[in-house]
XYZ file of C-alpha atoms in Angstrom:
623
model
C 122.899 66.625 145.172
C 122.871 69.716 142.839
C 123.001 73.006 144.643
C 121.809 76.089 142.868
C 121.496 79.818 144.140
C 123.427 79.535 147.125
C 120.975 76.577 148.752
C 122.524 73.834 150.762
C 120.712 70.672 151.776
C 120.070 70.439 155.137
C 118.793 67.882 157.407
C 114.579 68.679 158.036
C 114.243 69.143 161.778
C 110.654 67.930 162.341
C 110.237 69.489 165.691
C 110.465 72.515 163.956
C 108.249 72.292 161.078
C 105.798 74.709 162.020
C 108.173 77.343 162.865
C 110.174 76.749 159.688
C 106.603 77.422 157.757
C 106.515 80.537 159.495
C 110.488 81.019 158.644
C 109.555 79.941 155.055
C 106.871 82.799 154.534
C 108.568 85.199 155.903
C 111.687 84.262 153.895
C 109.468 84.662 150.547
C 108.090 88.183 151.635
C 112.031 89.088 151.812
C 112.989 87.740 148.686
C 114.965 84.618 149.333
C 114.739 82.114 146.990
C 112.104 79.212 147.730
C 112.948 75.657 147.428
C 110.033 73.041 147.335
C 110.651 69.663 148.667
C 108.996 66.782 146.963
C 108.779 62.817 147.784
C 108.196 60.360 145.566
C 105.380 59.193 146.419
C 103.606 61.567 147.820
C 103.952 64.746 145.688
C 103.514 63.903 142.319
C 105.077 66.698 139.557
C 101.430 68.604 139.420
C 102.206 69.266 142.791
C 105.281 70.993 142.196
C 103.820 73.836 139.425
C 100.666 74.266 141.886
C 102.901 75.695 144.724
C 105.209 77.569 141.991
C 102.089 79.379 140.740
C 100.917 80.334 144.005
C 103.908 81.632 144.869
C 103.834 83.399 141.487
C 100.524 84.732 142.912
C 101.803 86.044 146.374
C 104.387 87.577 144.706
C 102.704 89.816 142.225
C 100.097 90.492 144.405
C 103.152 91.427 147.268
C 104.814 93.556 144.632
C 101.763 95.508 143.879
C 100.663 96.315 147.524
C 104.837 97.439 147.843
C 104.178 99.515 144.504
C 100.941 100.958 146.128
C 102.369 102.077 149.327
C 105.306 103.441 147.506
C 104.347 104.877 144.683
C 107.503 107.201 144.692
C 110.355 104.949 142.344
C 113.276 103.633 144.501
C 116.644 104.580 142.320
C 117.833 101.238 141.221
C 120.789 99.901 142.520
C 123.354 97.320 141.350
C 122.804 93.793 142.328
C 125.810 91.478 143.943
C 126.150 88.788 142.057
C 124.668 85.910 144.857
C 121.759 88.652 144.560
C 120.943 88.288 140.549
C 118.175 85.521 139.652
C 117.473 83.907 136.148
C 114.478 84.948 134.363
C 111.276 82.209 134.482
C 111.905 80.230 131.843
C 108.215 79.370 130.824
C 109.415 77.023 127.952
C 110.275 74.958 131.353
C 107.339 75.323 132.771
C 104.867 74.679 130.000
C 106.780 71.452 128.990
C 105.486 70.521 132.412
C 101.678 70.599 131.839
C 101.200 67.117 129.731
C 102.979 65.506 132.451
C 100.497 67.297 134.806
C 97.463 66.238 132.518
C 98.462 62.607 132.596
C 99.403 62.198 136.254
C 95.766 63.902 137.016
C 94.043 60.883 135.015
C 95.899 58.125 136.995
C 95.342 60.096 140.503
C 95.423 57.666 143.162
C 92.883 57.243 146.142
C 94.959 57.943 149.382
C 96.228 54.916 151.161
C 95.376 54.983 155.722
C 98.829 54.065 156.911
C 98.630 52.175 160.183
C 99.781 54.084 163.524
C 103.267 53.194 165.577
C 102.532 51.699 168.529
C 105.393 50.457 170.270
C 108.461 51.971 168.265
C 109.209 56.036 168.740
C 108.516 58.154 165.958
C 111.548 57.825 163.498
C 112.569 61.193 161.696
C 111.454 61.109 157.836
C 113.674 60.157 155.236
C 115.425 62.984 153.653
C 113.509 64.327 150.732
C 115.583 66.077 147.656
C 114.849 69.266 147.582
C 114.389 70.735 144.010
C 115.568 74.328 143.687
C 112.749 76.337 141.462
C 113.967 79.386 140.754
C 111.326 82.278 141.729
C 112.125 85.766 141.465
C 112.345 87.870 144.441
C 109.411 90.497 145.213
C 112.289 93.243 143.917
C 113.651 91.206 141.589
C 110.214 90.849 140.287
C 110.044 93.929 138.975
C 112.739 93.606 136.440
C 110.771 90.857 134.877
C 109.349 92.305 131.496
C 105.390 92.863 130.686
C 105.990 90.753 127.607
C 107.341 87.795 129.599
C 104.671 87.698 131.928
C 102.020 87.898 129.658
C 103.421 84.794 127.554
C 103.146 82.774 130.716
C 100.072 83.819 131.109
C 98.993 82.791 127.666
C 100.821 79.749 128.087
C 98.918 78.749 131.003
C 95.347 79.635 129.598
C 96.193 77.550 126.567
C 97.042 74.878 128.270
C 94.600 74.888 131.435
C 91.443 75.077 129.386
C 88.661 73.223 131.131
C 87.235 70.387 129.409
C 84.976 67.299 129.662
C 85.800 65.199 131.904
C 88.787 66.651 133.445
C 90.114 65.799 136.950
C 89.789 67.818 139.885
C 93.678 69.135 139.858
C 92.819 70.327 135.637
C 89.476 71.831 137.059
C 92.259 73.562 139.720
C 94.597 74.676 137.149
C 91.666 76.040 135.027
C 90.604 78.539 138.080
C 94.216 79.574 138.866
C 94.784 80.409 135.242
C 91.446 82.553 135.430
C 92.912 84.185 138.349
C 96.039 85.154 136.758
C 94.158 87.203 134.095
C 91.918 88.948 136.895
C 91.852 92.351 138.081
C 92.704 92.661 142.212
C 89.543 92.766 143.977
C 87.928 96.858 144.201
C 84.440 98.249 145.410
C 82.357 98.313 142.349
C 78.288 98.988 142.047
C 76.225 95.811 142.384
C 76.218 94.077 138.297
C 72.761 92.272 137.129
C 74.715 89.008 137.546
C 75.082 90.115 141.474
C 71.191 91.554 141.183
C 70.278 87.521 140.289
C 71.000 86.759 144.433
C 69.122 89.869 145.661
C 65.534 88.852 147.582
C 63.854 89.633 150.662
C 63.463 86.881 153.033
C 61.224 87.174 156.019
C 63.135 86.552 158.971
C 60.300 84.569 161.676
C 60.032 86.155 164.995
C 59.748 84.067 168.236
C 56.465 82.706 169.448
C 54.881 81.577 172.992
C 53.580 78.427 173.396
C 51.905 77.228 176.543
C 53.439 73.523 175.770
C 57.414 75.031 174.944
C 59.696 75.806 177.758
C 59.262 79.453 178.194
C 63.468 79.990 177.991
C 65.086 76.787 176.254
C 61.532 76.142 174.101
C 62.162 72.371 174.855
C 58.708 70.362 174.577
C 57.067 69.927 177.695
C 54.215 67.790 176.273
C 54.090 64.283 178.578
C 55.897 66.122 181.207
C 55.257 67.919 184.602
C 55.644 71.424 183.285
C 56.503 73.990 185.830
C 53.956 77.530 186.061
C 55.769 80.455 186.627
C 55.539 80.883 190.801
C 54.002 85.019 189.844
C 52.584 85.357 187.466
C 51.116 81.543 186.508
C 51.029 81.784 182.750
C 54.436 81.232 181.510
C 55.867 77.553 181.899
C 59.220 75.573 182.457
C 60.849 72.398 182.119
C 62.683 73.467 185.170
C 63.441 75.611 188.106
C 66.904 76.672 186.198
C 65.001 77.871 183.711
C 62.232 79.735 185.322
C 65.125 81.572 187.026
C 67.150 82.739 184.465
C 64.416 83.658 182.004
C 65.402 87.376 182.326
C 63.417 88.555 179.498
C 59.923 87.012 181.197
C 60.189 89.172 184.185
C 58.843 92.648 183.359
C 56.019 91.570 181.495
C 55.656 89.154 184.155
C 55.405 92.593 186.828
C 52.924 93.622 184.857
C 51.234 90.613 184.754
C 51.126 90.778 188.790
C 50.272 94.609 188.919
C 47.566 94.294 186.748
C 46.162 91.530 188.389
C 46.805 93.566 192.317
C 45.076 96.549 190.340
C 41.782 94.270 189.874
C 41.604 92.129 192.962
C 42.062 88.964 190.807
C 43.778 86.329 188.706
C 43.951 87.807 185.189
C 41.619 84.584 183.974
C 39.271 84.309 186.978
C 36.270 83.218 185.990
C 36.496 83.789 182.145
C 34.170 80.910 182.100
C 31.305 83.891 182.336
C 32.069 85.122 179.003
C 30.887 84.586 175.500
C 33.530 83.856 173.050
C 33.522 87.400 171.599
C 33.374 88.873 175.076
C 36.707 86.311 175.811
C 38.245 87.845 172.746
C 37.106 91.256 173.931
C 38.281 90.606 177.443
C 42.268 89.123 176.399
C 42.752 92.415 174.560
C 41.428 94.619 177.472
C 44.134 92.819 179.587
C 46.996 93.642 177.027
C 45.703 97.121 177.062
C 46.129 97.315 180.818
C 49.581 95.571 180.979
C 50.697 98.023 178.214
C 49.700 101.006 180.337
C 51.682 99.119 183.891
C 54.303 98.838 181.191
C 54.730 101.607 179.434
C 55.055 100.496 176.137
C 53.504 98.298 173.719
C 54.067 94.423 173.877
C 55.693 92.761 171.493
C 53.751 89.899 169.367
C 55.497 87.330 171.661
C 54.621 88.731 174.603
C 50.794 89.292 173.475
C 50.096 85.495 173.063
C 51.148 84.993 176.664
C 47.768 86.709 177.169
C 45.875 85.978 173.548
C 46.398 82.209 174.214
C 46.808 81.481 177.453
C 46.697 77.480 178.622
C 42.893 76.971 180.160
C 40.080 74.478 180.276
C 38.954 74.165 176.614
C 35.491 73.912 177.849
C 34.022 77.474 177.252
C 31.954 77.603 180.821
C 34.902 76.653 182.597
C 37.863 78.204 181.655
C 40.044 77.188 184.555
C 43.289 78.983 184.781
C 45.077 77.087 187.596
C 47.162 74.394 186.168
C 47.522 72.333 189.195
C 43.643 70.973 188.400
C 44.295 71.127 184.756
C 45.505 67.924 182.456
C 46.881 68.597 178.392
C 46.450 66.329 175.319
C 48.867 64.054 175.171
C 49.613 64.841 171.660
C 49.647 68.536 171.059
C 50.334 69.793 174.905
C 48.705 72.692 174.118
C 44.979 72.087 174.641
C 44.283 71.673 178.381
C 40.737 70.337 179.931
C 40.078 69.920 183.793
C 41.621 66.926 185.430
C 38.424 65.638 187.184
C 36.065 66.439 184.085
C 37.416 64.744 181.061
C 34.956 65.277 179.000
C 36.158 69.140 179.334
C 38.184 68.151 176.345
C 36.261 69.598 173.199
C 35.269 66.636 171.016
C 36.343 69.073 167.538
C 40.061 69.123 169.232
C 40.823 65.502 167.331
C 41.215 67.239 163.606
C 43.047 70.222 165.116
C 45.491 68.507 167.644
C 47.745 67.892 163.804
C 47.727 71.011 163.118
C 48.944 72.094 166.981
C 51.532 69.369 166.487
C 52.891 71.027 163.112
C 52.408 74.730 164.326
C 54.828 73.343 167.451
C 57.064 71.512 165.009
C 57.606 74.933 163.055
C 57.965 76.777 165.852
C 61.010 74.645 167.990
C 63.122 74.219 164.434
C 62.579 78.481 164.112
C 63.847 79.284 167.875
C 66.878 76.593 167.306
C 67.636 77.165 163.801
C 66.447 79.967 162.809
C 63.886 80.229 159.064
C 62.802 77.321 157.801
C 64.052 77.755 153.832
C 62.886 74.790 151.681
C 64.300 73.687 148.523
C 62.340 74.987 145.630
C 61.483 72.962 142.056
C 63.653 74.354 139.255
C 61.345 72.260 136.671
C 59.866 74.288 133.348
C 56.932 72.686 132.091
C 56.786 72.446 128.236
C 53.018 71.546 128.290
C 49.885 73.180 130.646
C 49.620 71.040 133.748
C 45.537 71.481 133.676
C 45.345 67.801 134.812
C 47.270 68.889 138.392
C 44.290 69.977 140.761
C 45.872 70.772 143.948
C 49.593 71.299 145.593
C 50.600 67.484 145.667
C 49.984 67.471 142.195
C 51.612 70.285 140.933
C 54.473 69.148 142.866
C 54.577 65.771 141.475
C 54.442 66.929 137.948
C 57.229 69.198 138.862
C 59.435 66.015 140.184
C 59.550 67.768 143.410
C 59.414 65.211 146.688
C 59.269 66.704 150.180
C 59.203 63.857 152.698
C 59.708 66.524 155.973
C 56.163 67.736 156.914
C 57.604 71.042 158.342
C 59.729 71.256 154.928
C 56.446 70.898 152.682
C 54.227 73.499 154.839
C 56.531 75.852 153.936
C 57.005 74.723 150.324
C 53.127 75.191 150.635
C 53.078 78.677 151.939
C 55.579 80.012 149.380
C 53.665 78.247 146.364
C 50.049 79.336 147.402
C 50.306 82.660 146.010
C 51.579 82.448 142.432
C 49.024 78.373 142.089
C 46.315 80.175 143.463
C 47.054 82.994 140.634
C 47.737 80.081 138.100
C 43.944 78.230 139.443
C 42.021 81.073 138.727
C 43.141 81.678 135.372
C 42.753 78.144 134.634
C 38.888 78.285 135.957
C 38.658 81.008 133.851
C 40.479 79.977 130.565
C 42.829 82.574 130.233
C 46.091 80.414 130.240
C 46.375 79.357 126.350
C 46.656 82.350 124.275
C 48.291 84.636 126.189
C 52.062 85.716 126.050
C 52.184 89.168 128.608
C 50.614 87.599 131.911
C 49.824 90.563 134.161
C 48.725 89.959 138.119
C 47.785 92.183 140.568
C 48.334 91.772 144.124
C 45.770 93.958 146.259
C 46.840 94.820 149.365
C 50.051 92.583 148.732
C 52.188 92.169 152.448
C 55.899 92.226 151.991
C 55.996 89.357 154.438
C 53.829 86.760 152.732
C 53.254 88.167 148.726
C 57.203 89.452 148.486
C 58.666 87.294 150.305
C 60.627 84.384 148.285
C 60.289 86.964 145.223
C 61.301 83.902 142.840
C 58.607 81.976 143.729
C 56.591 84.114 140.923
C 58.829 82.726 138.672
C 58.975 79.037 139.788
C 55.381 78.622 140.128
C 54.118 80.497 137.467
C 55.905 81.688 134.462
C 57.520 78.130 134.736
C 54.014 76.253 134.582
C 52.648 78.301 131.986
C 54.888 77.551 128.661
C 52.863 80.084 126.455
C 53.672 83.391 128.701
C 56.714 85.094 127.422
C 56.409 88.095 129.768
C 55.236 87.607 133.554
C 54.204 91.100 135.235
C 53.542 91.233 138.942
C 52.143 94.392 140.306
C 52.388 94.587 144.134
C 50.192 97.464 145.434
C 49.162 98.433 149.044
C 49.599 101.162 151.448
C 51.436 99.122 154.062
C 53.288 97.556 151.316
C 56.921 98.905 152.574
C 56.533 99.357 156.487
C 60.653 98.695 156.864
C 61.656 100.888 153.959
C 63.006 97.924 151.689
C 64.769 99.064 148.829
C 62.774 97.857 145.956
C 65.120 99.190 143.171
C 67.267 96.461 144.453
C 64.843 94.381 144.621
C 63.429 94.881 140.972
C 66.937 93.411 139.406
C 65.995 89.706 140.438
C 66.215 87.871 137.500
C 65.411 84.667 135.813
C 66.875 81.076 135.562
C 69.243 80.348 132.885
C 66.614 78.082 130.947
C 64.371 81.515 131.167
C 67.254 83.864 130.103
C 67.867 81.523 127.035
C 65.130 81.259 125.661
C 63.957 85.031 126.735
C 61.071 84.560 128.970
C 60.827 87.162 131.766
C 59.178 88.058 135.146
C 59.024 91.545 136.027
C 58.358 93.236 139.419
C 56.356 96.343 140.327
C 55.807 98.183 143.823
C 53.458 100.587 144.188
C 52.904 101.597 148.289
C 49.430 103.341 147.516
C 45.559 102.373 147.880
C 44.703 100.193 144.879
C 42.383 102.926 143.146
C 44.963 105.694 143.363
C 47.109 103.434 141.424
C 44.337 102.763 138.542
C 44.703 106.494 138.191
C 48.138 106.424 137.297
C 49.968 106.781 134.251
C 52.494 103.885 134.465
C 49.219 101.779 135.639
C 49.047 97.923 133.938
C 46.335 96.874 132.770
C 46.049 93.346 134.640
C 45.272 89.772 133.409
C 43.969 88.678 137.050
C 43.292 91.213 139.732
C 44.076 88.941 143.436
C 42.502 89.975 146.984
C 44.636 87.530 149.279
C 43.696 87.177 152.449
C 42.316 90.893 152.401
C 39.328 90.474 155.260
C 36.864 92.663 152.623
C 34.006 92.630 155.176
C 35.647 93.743 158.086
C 34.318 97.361 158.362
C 38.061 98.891 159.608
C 40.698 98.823 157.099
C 43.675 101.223 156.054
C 43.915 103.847 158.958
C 41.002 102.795 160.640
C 38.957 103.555 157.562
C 37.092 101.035 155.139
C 38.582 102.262 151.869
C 37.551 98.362 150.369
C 34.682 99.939 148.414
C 36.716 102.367 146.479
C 38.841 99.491 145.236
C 36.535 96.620 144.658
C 34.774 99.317 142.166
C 37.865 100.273 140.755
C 38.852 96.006 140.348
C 35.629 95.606 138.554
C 35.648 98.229 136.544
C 38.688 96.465 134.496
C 36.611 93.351 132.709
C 38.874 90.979 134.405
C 39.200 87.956 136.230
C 39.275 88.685 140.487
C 39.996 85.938 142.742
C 39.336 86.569 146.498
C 40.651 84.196 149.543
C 40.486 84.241 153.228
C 41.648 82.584 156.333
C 38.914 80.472 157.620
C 35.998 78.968 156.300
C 33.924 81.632 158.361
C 35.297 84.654 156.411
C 34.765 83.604 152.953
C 30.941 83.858 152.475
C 31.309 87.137 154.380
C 34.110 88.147 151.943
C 31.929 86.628 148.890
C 28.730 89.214 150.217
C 30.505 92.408 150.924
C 31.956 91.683 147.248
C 28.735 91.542 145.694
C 27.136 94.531 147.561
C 29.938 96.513 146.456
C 29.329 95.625 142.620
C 27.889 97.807 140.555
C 27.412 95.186 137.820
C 26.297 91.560 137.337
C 29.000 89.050 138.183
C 29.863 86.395 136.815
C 30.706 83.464 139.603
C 33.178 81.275 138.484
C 33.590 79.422 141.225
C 31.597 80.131 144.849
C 33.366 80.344 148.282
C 35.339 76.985 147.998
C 38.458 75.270 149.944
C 41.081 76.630 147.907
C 43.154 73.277 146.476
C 46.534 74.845 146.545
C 46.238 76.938 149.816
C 49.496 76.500 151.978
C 49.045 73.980 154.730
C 51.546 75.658 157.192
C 48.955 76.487 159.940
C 49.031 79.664 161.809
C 47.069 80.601 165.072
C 44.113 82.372 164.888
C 42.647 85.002 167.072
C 39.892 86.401 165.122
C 38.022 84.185 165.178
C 39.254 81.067 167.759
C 35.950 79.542 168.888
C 35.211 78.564 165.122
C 39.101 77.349 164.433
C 42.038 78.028 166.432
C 44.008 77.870 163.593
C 44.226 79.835 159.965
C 45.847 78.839 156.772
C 46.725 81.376 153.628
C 44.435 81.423 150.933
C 42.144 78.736 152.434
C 39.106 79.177 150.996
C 38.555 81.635 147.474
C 36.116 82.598 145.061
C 36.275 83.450 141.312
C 34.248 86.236 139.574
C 34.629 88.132 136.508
């Protein structure tokens, strides 16, 4: 066999094949010529340039970071003559690219070869080894600028991608890019790199009386286990309850507290009215604050906002011994000798306990739910779609998870509740600048997913060119988010192309300060989600709700107003009118909002009327 550059064939050792990979690299950062074996069979010739351009790779890149650290020239030296290496010859190496081309378009599925059984492994058959010559990482630097850059323009012209191509041409294609690239260096962030940048909401855990307290396995249909001090924290087993180190201060305080007042902390909270309960479950958090010196964390509050007790409001009983659950949620429990303890309204509520569960086990396991989102741009107004399902249907968008589509749900609800009222109120055929306002926006629920405003919006409403979306509250920024960052979002490709945009605003300020601005926007539709108008206690304890719902109506436009629950909305719908200073005009009266998000969460405010809430439930229109 030929033998070229001092090379001699010698027999493969396969004992020592890892080693003589280790032997090989280290060989190649000293400069000894390489020499690439190839079989027949299994290495066809595209095989053979791949490596050789790799290696062409590792060396520049190994001659640069030796150039770097020694930036001081070494006096050149003369070279023995076992020492001196031919140029590439890339008239050699181009000729092999149609080969390549045409062995990629007859690439062969790999064949399973059966395993020995009986006979001992037999050494391989001697492959010919091919010497390539590859300059050394010193010699490399004798190679001419010139030289390289006609490889290099050898190699684009031949690796350009096109239709159809196999994967080893799509290979070739991104190697050849990566020739002509700059080494990797800390630049500022680009638009392109803005296009990825969004806040996402990460959940936080959650107590349920029907999860394991430390695993948050389902105990629903089983014999869940109390916790032996303080009685309101449960287990799937005795294992658990006793490594559940985060449980026990809060459950000392539990037990102090309860010492302190000669009682159970639920002893006979069957005397109490349901606002007087309400009343009662924060005094107790107040009291275990104060044994704990500190605040309680969400989690631990709804150990004592929804503790597991007879549903039956002049019961109440706390010991779970004489208590039985619904077989379905777990988490409503009635007394075992009194059946009928079980509220008769629990049947359209134990679904939405089942989902709220659902959510909750996949968040502590898995972390946020993220669901896929419709890329679809309408070309015509969907005014036939009337609630979620629909929009989603004529958006080819199928969710068959329920967990999956309640969260779909809760990220649409904002922009199709937006895109609803403007429908009710005509305002979607004429106009190219769409401008929304988002009063007393939450960076949680109205920020969060920014693209959303994009996807279920500006891409349902073909006419709108330019989408603003003004986010304004005083507690808009309570983490300090950078919205600059935040503002560089931008559109889809289809959006780009045809130069349709969505642009964000943040202003962390009370809503009628902001009219007073300068920069202020006139809006098309002025949006109080979820904002609890007739609650009496707002921003710092104050209610600063009049100042704005004057300063909303003073613009002539379109105001949409939602709520939690079915109670708050004709409170929500009065407090707006006794605020007004003019006649309204009610588009539509307090009404279960058709594209409200379905993803339930629990309710405290108001728990005797529905123990769970939904965003943007009900809403009314005025203008």
């Amino acid at each position: 066999m030929h033998q070229s550059a001092g090379h001699q064939k010698k027999k493969p050792r396969i004992r020592n094949r890892a080693r003589n990979k280790c032997n090989q690299v280290q060989a190649d950062q000293d400069g000894v010529p390489l020499t690439i074996p190839v079989k027949e069979e299994e290495n066809p010739p595209e095989n053979d340039v791949i490596k050789l351009i790799q290696q062409l790779l590792r060396r520049k890149l190994l001659a640069k970071n030796k150039a770097t650290s020694n930036p001081e020239p070494e006096a050149p030296r003369e070279l023995k003559p076992e020492e001196k290496k031919p140029p590439i010859n890339t008239a050699e190496l181009v000729k092999l690219l149609p080969l390549i081309a045409s062995q990629s378009k007859k690439a062969r599925p790999l064949e399973k070869k059966p395993k020995a059984q009986t006979a001992p492994p037999q050494p391989a058959p001697e492959a010919p080894k091919i010497p390539v010559p590859v300059p050394s990482a010193k010699a490399s630097r004798d190679v001419k600028a010139d030289e390289v850059d006609e490889l290099l323009k050898c190699l684009g012209s031949k690796l350009q991608k096109g239709p159809g191509e196999s994967p080893t041409a799509a290979l070739f294609n991104n190697l050849g890019k990566l020739f002509s690239q700059a080494p990797p260096s800390d630049v500022e962030s680009s638009d392109d790199e803005a296009e990825y940048i969004e806040y996402i909401y990460k959940p936080r855990q959650y107590f349920m009386a029907s999860l394991c307290n430390f695993c948050k396995g389902d105990l629903c249909g089983q014999n869940p286990l109390a916790c032996t001090r303080c009685g309101l924290s449960y287990y799937c087993s005795a294992g658990h309850m006793r490594d559940d180190q985060e449980h026990r201060q809060l459950c000392y305080a539990i037990r102090q507290t309860a010492t302190h007042n000669g009682h159970d902390m639920f002893y006979k909270c069957g005397d109490f009215s349901a606002d007087q309960f309400r009343s009662y479950r924060i005094v107790c958090i107040r009291q275990v604050e104060k044994e704990m010196n500190r605040q309680l964390t969400a989690t631990e509050q709804e150990l004592l906002l929804f503790p597991l007790l007879c549903s039956q409001v002049k019961c109440r009983e706390h010991r779970l011994k004489r208590l039985s659950t619904c077989g379905g949620c777990g988490e409503v429990a009635f007394c075992k000798d009194k059946p009928d303890h079980l509220s008769p309204d629990h049947s359209k509520w134990c679904h939405a306990y089942r989902l709220f569960k659902a959510c909750v086990m996949f968040q502590a396991r898995f972390g946020r739910l993220e669901p896929s989102l419709p890329n679809k741009v309408l070309r015509e107004l969907p005014m036939a779609c009337t609630n979620t399902r629909h929009m989603m249907r004529k958006l080819n968008f199928n969710v068959t998870d329920e967990c999956e589509y309640a969260a779909v749900t809760q990220v649409s609800t904002g922009p199709l509740t937006a895109w609803f009222a403007l429908k009710l109120c005509e305002r979607l055929r004429s106009c190219e600048e769409l401008t929304v306002h988002l009063i007393g926006a939450e960076i949680e629920f109205e920020v969060d997913v920014l693209q959303k405003w994009e996807l279920f919006l500006l891409h349902i409403t073909p006419v709108v060119k330019t989408l603003n979306v003004v986010f304004i509250g005083p507690e808009l920024n309570p983490n300090n988010i950078s919205f600059d960052q935040l503002k560089k979002i931008k559109c889809c490709r289809y959006c780009r192309k045809f130069q349709r945009t969505v642009n964000y605003f943040f202003e962390n300020s009370l809503y009628h300060d902001y009219c007073k601005e300068t920069h202020f926007l006139k809006p098309s539709l002025v949006c109080f989600f979820n904002s609890g108008l007739y609650r009496s206690t707002g921003y710092a304890l104050e209610d600063t709700w009049p100042d704005t719902i004057q300063a909303a109506l003073n613009l002539g436009c379109p105001i949409v107003v939602t709520s939690y629950t079915k109670y708050e909305a004709p409170l929500d719908m009065v407090h707006f009118v006794n605020q007004s200073n003019r006649h309204l005009n009610v588009v539509l009266p307090p009404t279960i909002n058709p594209f409200s998000s379905e993803k339930p969460e629990r309710n405290f405010i108001s728990d005797h009327e529905a123990p769970f809430m939904f965003k943007n439930f009900y809403c009314f229109v005025v203008e």
